[in-house]
Coordinates of C-alpha atoms in Angstrom, one line a residue:
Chain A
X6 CA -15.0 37.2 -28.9
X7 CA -11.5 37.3 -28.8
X8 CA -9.9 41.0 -29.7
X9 CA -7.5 41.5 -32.2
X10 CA -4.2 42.3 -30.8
X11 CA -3.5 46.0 -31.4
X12 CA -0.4 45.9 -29.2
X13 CA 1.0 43.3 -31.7
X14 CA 0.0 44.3 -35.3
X15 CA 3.4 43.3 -36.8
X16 CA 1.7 39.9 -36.6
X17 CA -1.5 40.5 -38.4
X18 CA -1.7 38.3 -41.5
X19 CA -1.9 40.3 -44.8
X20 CA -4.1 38.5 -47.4
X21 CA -2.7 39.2 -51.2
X22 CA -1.9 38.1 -54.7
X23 CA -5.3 36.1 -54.9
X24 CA -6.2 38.7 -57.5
X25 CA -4.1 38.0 -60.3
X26 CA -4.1 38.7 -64.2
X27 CA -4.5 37.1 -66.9
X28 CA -7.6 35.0 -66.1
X29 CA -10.2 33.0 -68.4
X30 CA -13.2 35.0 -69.3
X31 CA -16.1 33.0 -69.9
X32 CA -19.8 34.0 -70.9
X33 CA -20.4 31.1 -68.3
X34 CA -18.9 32.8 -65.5
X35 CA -19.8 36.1 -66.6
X36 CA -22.8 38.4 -64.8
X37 CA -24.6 41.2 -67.4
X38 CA -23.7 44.4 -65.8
X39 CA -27.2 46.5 -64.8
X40 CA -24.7 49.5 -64.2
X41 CA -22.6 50.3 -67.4
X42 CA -19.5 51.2 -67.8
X43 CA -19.5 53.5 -70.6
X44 CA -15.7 53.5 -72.2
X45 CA -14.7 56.2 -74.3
X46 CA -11.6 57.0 -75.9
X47 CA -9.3 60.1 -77.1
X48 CA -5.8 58.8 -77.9
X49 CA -3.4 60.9 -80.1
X50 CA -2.2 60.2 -83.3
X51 CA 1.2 60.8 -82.8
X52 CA 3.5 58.3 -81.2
X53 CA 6.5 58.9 -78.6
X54 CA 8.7 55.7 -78.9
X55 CA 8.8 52.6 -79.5
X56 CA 11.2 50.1 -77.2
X57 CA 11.4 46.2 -76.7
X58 CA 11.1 46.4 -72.6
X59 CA 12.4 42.8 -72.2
X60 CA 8.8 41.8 -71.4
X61 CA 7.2 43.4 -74.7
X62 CA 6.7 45.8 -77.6
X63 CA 5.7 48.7 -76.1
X64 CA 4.8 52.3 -77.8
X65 CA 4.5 55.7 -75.8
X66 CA 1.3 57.0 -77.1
X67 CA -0.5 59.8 -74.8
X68 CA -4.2 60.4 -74.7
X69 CA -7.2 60.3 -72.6
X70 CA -10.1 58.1 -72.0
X71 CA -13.5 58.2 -69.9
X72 CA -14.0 55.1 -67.9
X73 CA -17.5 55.4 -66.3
X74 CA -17.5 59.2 -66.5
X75 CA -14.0 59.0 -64.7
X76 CA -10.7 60.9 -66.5
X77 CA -8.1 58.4 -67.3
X78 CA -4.7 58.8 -68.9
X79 CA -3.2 56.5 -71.5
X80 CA 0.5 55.9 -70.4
X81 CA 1.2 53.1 -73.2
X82 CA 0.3 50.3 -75.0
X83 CA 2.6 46.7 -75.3
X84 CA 2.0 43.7 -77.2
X85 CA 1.8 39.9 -76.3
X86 CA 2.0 37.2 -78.0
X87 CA -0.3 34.9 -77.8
X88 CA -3.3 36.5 -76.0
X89 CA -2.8 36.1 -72.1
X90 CA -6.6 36.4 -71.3
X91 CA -8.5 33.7 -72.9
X92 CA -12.4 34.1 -73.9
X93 CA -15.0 30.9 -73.7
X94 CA -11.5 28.9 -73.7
X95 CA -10.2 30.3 -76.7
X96 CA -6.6 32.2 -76.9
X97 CA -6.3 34.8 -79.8
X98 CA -3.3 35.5 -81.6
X99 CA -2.0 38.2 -79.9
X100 CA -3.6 41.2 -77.1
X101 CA -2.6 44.3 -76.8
X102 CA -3.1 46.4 -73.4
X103 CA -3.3 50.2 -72.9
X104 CA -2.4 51.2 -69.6
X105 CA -4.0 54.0 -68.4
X106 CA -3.4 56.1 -65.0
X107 CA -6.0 58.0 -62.8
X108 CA -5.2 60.9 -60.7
X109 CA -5.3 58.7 -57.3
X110 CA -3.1 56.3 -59.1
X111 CA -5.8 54.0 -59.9
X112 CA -4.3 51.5 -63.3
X113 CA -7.1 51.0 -65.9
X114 CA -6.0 48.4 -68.6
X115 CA -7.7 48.1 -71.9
X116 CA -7.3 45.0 -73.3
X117 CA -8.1 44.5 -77.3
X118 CA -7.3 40.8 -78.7
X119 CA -5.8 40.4 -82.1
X120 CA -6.7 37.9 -84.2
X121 CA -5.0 37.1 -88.0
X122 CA -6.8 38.8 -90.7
X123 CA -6.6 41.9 -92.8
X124 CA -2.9 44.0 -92.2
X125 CA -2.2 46.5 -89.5
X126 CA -0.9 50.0 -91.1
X127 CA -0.9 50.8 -87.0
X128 CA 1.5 47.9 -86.5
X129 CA 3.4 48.7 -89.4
X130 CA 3.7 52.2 -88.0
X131 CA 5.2 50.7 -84.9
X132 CA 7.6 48.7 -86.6
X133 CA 9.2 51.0 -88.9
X134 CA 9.9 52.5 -85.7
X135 CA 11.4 50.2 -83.6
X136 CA 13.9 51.3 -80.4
X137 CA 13.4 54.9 -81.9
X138 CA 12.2 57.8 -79.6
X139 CA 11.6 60.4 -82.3
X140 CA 7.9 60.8 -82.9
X141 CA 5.8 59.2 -85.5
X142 CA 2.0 59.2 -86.8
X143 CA -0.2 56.4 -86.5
X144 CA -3.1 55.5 -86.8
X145 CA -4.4 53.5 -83.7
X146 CA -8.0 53.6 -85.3
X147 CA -7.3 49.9 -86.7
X148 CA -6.4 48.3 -83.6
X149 CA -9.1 49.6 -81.8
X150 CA -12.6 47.7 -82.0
X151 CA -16.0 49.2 -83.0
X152 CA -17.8 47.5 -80.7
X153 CA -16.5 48.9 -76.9
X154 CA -18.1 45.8 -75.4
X155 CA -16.1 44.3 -72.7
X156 CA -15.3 41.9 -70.1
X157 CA -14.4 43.5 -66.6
X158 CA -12.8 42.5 -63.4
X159 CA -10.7 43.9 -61.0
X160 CA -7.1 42.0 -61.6
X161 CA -3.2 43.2 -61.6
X162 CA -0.1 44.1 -64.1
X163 CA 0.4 40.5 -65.6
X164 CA 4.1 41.3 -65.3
X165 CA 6.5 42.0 -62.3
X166 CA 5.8 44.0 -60.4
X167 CA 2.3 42.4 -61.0
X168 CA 0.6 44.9 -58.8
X169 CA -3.0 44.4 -58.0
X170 CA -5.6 47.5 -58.0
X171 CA -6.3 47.0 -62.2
X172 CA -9.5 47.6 -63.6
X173 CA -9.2 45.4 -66.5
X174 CA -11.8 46.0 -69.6
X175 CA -11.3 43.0 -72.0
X176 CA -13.2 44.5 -75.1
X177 CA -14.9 41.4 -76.6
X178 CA -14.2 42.7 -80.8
X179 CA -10.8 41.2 -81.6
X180 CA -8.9 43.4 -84.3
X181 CA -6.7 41.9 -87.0
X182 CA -3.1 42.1 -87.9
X183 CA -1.8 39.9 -90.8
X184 CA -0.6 36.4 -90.7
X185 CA 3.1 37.7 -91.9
X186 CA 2.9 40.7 -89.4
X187 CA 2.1 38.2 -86.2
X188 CA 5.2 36.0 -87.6
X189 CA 7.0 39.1 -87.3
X190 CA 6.0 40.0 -83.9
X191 CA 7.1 36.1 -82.6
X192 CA 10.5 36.7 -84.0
X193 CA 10.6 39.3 -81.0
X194 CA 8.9 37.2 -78.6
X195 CA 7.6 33.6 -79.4
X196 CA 5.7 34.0 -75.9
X197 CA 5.3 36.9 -73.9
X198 CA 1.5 35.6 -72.3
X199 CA 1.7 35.2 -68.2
X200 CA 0.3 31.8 -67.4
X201 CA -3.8 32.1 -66.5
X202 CA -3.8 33.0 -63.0
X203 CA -7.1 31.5 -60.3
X204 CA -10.7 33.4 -60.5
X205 CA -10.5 33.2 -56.8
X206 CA -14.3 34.0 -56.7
X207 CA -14.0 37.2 -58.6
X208 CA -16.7 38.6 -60.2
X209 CA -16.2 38.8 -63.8
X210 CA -18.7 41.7 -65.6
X211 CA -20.2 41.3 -69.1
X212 CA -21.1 44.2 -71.0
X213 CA -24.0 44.7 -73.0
Chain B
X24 CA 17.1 44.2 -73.6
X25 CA 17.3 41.1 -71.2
X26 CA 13.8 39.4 -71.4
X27 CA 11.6 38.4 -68.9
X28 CA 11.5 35.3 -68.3
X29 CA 8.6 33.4 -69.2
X30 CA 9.0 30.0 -68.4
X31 CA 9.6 30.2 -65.1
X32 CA 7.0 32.7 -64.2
X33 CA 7.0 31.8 -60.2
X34 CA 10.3 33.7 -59.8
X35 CA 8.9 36.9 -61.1
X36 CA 8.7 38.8 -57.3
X37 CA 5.5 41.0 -57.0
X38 CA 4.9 44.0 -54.9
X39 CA 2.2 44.5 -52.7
X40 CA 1.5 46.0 -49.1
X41 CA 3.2 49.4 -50.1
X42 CA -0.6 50.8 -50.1
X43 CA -1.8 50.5 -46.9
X44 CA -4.2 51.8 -44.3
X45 CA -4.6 54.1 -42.3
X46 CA -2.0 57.1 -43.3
X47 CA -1.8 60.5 -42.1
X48 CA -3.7 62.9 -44.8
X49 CA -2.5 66.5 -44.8
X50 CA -3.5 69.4 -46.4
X51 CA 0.1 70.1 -47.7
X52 CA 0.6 67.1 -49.1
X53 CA -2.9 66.7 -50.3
X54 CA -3.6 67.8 -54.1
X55 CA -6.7 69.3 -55.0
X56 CA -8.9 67.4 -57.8
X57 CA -10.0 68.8 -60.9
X58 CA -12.0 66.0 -61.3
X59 CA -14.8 66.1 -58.7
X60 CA -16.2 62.8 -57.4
X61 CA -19.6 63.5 -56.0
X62 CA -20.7 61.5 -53.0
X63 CA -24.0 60.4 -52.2
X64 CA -25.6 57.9 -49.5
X65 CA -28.9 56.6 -49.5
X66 CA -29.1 54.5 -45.9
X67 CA -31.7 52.5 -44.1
X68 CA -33.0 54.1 -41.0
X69 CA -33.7 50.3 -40.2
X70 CA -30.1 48.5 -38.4
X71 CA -30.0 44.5 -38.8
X72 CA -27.6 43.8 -35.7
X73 CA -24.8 45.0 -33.3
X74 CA -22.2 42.7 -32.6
X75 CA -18.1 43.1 -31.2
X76 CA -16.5 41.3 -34.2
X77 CA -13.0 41.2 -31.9
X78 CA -11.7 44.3 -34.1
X79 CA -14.5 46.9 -32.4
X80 CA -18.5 47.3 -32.8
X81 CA -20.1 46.7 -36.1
X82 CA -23.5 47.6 -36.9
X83 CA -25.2 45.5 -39.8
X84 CA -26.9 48.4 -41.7
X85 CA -27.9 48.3 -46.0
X86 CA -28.3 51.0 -48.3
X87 CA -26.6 52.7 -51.0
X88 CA -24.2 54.9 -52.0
X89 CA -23.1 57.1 -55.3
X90 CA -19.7 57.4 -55.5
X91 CA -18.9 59.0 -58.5
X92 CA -21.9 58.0 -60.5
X93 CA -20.7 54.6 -59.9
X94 CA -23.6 52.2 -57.1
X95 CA -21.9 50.9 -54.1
X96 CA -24.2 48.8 -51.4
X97 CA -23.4 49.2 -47.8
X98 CA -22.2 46.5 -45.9
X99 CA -21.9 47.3 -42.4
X100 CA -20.5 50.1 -40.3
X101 CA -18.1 49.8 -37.8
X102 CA -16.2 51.9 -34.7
X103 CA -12.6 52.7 -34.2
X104 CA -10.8 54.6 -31.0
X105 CA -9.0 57.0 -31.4
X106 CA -9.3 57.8 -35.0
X107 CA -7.2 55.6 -37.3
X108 CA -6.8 58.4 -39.8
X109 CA -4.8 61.9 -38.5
X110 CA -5.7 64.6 -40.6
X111 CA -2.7 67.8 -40.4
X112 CA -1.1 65.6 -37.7
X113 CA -4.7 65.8 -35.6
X114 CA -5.7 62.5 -34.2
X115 CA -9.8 62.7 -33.1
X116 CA -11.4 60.9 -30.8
X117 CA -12.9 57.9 -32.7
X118 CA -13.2 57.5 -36.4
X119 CA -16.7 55.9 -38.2
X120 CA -16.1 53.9 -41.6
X121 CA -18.8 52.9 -43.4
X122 CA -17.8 49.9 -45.6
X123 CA -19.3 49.7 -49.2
X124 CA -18.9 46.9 -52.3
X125 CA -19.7 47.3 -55.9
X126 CA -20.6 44.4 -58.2
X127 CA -17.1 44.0 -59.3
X128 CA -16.0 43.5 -56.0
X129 CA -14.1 46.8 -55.4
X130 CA -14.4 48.6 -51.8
X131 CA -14.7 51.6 -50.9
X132 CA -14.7 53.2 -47.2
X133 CA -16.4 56.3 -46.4
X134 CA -14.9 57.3 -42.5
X135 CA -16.3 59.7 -40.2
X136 CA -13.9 61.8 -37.6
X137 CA -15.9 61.9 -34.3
X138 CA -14.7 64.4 -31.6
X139 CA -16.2 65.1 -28.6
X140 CA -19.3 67.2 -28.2
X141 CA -23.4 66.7 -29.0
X142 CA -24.5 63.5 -27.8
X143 CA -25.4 60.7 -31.0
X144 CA -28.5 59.5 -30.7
X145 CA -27.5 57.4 -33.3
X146 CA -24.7 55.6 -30.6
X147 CA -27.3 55.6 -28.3
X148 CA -29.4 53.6 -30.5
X149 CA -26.0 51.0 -31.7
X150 CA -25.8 50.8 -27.2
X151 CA -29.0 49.9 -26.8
X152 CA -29.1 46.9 -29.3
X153 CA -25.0 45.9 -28.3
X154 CA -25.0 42.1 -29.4
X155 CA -28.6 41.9 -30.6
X156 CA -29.7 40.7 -33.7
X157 CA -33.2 42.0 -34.0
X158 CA -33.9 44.9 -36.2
X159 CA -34.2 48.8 -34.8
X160 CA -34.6 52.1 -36.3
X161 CA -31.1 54.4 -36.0
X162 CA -31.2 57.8 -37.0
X163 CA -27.9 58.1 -38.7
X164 CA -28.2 61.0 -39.7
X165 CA -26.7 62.6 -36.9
X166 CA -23.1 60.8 -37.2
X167 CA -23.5 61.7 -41.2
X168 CA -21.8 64.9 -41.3
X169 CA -23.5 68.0 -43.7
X170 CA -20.7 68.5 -46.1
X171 CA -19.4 65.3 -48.1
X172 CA -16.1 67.4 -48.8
X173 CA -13.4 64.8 -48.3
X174 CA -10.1 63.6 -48.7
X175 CA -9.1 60.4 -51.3
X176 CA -6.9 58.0 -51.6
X177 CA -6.1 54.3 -52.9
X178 CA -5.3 52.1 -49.5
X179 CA -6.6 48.8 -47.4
X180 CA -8.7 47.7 -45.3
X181 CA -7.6 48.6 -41.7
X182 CA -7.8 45.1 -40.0
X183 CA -6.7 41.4 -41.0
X184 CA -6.9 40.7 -44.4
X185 CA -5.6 44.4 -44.7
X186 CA -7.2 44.1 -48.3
X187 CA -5.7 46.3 -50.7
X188 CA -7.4 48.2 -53.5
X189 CA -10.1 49.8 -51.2
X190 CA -11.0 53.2 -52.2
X191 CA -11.2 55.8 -49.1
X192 CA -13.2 58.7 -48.8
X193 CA -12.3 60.7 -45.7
X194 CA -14.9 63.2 -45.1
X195 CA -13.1 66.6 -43.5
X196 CA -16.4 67.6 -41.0
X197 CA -16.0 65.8 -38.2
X198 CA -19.3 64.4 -36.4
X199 CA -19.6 64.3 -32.5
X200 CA -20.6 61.5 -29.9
X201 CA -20.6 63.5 -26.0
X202 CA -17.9 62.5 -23.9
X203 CA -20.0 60.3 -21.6
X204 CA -20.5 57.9 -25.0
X205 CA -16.8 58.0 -25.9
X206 CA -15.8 56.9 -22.6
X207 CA -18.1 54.3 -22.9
X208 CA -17.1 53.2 -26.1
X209 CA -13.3 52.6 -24.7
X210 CA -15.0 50.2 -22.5
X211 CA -15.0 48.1 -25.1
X212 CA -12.0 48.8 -27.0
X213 CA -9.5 51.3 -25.4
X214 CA -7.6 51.6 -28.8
X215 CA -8.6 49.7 -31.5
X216 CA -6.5 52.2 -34.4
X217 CA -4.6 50.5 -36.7
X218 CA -1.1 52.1 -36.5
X219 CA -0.2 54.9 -39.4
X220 CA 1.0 53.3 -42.7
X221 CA 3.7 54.7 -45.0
X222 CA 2.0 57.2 -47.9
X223 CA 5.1 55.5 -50.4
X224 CA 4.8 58.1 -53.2
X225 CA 0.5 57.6 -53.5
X226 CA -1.3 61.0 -54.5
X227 CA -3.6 62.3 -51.9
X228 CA -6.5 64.3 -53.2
X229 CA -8.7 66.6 -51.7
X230 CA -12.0 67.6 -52.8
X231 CA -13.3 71.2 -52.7

């Protein structure tokens, strides 16, 4: 067996970016999880900001969520539009990501898809308050799902600098915002969705 | 706002290899958790192999581990000397890490500090069966130190792919093999530690 050279480890080859976000989910693809993952979340009412970031909508909303009985905190949420993860092939209107941070740094996104349907008073919320830091109620409860079922892998930031290390939780219930309000969102940005990026023989977890 | 530019994603540059492995763990920099991530290992007393995979001695062993109420499966144990870690600038004499994989994929490294002292009847066991495939019972328990208190932290694997997005566990009781079996053990690799990696800004903690 030949040894590695430890006298020479400027010249080891680093393996990364094979584990890339967005990807297609698929039920196909998919494994039921025997361990679950039980998501639970305790977001506050009361917004920061809201900013265009040049990749996004994003709000500063602070709060807390339990991701398998581990302490996460919310940092933000953003906007794209379309959806950059597709499910069973099929891109929704829009998906909106809450970024959450652990203590040892570890990024937990949320990911809730948006489909057109019945109006948003979060969204309208967020846009009466657009590039404005002062704060702001809203109501978050209509963009988040009933059903916490998800889709999980581990994937990256799907924009620069894309880091890797992201527990991603797709949850499978889109939520709706008007036809008029995700005309409105394009006139921000027509496209904001990172390309879908290769499986790479990742395991992809379905919830119960 | 300048946006990103999405249609010519390619050029976005992405970070990665800022969270590397091994570092140098200190109590000063280290920040106790308030969140406690209890440790448990459940492993054969039943080894599948011993083999010199070029990067030191690995010993095919399976079991389990609970790390923070989340299942892990061992995949193998392996041998590095000195210790890759340092922990308050002390190096130790050879450093254990136990490599596990849950169903998403993610890693996780529990590594045991050996210094010199009681003789491992558990090494003497790995000797014996050096580049043998058959099966044979190794007590374990005796390079398993009593307390599971232990530093954490977000890093890599420590040898080609250098994997990112491993989750260490540094256990702070060291274990001992006796002089005579260290020395033998440099027969076979007379420093096989990866050299120290830069911390770049990642939160150490440190369990009680």
């Amino acid at each position: 067996m030949e040894q590695l050279d430890y006298s020479n480890q400027a010249a080891w080859t680093r393996i990364s970016g094979d584990k890339q976000s967005p990807i297609a989910l698929s039920d196909t693809l998919a494994i039921k999880n025997n361990f679950e993952t039980v998501l639970s979340f305790n977001y506050k009412h009361l917004a920061n900001y809201v900013r265009d970031t040049g990749a996004g909508i994003e709000v500063g909303l602070e709060g807390t969520a339990n991701i398998g009985n581990r302490p996460f905190s919310l940092k933000q949420f953003h906007i794209h539009t379309p959806s950059e993860h597709t499910i069973n092939n099929i891109a929704y209107d829009a998906e909106i990501h809450f970024v959450h941070a652990a203590s040892d740094g570890r990024l937990a996104v949320v990911a809730i898809l948006v489909q057109s349907g019945a109006t948003s008073q979060t969204y309208d919320a967020v846009l009466a308050h657009m590039n404005k830091t002062e704060h702001f109620e809203i109501p978050i409860d209509d963009i988040m799902p009933a059903s916490k079922t998800y889709y999980h892998y581990i994937g990256s930031l799907t924009t620069p600098p894309l880091t890797e290390n992201v527990e991603w939780y797709v949850l499978k219930q889109p939520v709706t915002l008007s036809v008029e309000q995700l005309n409105h969102l394009k006139t921000f940005y027509s496209h904001n969705n990172r390309d879908l990026q290769a499986l790479n023989g990742r395991p992809i977890i379905s919830s119960n």
